[in-house]
JSON list of C-alpha atoms in Angstrom, two decimals:
[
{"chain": "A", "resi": 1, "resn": "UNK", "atom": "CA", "xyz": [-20.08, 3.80, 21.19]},
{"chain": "A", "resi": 2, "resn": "UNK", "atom": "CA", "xyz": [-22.05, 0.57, 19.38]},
{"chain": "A", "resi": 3, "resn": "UNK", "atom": "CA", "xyz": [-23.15, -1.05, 22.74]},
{"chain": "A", "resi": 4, "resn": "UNK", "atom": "CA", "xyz": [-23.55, -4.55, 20.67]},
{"chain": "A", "resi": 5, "resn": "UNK", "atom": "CA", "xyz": [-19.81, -4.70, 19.87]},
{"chain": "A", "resi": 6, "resn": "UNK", "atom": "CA", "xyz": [-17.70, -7.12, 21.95]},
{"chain": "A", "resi": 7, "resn": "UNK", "atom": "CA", "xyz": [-14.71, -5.94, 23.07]},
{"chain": "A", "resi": 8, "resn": "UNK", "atom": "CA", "xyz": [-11.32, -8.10, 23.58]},
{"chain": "A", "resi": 9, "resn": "UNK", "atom": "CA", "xyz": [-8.21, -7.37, 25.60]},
{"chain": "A", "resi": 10, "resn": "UNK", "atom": "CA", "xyz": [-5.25, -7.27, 23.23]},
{"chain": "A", "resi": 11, "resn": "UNK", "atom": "CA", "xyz": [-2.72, -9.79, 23.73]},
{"chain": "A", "resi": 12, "resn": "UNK", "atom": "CA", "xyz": [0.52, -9.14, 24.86]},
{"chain": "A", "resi": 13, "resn": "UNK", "atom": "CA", "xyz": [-0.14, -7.14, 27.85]},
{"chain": "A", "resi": 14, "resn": "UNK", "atom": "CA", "xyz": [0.48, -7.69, 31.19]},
{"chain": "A", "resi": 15, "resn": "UNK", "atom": "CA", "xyz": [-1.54, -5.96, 34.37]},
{"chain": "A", "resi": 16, "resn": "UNK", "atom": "CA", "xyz": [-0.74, -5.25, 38.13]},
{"chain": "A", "resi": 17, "resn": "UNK", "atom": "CA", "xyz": [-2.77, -3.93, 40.85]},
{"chain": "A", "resi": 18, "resn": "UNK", "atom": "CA", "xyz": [-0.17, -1.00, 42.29]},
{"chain": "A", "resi": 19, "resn": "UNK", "atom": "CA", "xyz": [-1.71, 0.57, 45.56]},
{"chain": "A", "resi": 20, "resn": "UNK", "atom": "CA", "xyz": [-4.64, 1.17, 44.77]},
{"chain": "A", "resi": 21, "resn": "UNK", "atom": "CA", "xyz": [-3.80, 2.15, 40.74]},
{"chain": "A", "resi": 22, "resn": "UNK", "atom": "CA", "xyz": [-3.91, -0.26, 38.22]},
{"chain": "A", "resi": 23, "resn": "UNK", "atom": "CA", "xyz": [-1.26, -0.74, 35.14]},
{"chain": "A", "resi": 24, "resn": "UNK", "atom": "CA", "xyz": [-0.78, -2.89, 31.61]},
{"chain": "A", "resi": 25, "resn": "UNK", "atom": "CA", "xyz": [2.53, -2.80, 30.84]},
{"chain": "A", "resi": 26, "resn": "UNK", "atom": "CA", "xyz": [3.05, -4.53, 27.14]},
{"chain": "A", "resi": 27, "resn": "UNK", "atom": "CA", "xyz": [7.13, -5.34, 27.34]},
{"chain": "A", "resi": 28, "resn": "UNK", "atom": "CA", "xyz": [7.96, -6.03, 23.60]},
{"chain": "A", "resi": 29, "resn": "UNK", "atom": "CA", "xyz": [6.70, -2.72, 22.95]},
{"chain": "A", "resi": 30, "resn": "UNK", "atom": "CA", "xyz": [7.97, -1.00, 26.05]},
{"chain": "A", "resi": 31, "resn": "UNK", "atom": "CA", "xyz": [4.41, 0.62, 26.41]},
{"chain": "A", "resi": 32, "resn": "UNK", "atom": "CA", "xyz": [2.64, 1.13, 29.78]},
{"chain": "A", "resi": 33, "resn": "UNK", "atom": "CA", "xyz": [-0.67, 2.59, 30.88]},
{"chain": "A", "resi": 34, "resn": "UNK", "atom": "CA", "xyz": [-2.05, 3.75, 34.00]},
{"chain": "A", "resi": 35, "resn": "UNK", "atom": "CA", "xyz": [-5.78, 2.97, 34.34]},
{"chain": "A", "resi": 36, "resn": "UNK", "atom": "CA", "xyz": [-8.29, 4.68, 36.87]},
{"chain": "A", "resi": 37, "resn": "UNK", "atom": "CA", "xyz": [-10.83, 2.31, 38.56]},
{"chain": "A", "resi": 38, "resn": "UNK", "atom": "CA", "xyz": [-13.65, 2.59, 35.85]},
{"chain": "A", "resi": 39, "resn": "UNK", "atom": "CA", "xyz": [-11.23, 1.85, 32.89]},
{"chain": "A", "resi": 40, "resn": "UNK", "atom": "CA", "xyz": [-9.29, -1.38, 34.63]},
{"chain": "A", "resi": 41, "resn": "UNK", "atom": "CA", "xyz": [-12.97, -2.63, 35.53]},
{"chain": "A", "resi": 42, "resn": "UNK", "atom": "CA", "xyz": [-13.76, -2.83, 32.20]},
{"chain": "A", "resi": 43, "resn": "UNK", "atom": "CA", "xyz": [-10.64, -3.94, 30.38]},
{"chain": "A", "resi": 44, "resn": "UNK", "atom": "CA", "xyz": [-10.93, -6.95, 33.40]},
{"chain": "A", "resi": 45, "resn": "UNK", "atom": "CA", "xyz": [-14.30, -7.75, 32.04]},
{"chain": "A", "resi": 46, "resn": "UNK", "atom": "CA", "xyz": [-13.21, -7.29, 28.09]},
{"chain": "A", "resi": 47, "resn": "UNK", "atom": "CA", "xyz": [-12.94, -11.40, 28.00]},
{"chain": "A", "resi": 48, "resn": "UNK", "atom": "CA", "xyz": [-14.67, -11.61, 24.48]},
{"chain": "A", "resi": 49, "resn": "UNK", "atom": "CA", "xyz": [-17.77, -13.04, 26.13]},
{"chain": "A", "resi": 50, "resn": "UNK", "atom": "CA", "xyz": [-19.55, -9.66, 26.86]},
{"chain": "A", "resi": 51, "resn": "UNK", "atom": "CA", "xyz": [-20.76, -6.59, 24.92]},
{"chain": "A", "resi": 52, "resn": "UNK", "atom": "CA", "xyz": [-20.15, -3.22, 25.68]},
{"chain": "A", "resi": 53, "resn": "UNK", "atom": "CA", "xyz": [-23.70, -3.10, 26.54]},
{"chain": "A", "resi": 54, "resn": "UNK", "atom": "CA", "xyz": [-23.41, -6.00, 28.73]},
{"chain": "A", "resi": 55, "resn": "UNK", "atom": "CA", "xyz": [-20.13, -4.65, 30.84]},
{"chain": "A", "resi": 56, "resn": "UNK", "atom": "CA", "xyz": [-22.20, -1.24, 30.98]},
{"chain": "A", "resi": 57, "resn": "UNK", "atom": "CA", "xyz": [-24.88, -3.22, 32.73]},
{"chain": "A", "resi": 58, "resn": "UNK", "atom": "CA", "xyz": [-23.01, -4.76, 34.95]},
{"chain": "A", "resi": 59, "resn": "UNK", "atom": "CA", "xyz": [-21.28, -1.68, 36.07]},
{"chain": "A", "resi": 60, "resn": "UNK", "atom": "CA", "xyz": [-24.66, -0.03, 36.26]},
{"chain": "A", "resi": 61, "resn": "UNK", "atom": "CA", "xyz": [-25.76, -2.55, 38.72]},
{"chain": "A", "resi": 62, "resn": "UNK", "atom": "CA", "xyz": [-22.24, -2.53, 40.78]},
{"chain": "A", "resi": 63, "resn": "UNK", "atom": "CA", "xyz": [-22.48, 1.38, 41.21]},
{"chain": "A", "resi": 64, "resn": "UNK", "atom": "CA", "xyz": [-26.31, 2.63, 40.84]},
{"chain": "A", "resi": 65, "resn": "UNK", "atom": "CA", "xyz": [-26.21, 5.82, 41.88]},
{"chain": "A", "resi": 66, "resn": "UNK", "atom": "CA", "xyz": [-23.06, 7.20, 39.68]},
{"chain": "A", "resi": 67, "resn": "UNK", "atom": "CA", "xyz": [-24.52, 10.05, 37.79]},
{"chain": "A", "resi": 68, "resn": "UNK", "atom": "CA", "xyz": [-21.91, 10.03, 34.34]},
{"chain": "A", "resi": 69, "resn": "UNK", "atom": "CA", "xyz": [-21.47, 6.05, 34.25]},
{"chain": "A", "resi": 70, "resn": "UNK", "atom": "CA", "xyz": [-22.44, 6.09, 30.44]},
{"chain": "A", "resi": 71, "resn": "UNK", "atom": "CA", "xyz": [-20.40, 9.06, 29.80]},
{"chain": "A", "resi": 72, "resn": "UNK", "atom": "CA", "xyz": [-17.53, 7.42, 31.91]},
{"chain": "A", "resi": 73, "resn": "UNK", "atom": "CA", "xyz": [-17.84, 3.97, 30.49]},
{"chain": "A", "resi": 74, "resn": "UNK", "atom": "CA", "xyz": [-17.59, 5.75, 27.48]},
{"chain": "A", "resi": 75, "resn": "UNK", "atom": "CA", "xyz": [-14.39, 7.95, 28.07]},
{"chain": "A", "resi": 76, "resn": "UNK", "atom": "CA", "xyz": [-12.66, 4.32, 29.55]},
{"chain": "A", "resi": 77, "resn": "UNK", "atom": "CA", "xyz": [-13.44, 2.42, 26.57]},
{"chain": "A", "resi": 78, "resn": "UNK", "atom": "CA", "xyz": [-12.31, 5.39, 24.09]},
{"chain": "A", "resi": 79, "resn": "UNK", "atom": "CA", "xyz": [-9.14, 5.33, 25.41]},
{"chain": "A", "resi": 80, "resn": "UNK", "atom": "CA", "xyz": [-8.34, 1.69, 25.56]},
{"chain": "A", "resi": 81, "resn": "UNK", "atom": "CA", "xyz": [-9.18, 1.41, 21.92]},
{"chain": "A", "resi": 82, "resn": "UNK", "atom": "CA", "xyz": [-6.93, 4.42, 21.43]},
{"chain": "A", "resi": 83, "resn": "UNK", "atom": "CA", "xyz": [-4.20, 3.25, 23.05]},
{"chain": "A", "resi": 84, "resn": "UNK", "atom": "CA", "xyz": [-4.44, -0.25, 21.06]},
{"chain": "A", "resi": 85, "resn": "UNK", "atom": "CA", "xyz": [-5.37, -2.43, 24.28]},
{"chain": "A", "resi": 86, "resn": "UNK", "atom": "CA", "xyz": [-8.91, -3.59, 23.34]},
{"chain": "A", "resi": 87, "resn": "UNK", "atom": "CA", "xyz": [-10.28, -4.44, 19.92]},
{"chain": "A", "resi": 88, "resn": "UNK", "atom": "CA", "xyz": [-13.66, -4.22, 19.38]},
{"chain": "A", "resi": 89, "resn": "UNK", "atom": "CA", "xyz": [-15.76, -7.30, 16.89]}
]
């Protein structure tokens, strides 16, 4: 993963917080996803402001001692790209 690129939530989807899970739901194309904490984390912070380096960081600092955060950030941001709900510049 480039850590320089900026990622951006993809318009058209809507999110809500569902005991304790977290889902973007995209009506027009009757698509949803289920998130775990790690990926809806990071598409809240994908405002087009930060890099993926950046949002790593600050997940670093919110949870030092998690052993596979890279590897983890990495998995979460795969499969928001993959399922078309962040873009990457």
């Amino acid at each position: 993963m480039d850590r320089t690129k900026t990622p951006k939530q993809t318009g058209g989807y809507e999110s809500a917080d569902l005991e304790g899970e977290f889902m973007l739901y995209h009506s027009q194309l009757a698509k949803a996803l289920y998130l775990n904490e790690t990926a809806s984390l990071i598409w809240k912070l994908c405002d087009g402001t930060r890099s993926v380096g950046a949002i790593e960081g600050l997940l670093r600092d919110a949870y030092p001692d998690a052993p596979d955060l890279t590897r983890d950030v990495d998995d979460a941001f795969k499969t928001l790209i993959d399922h078309g709900v962040l873009e990457l510049s």
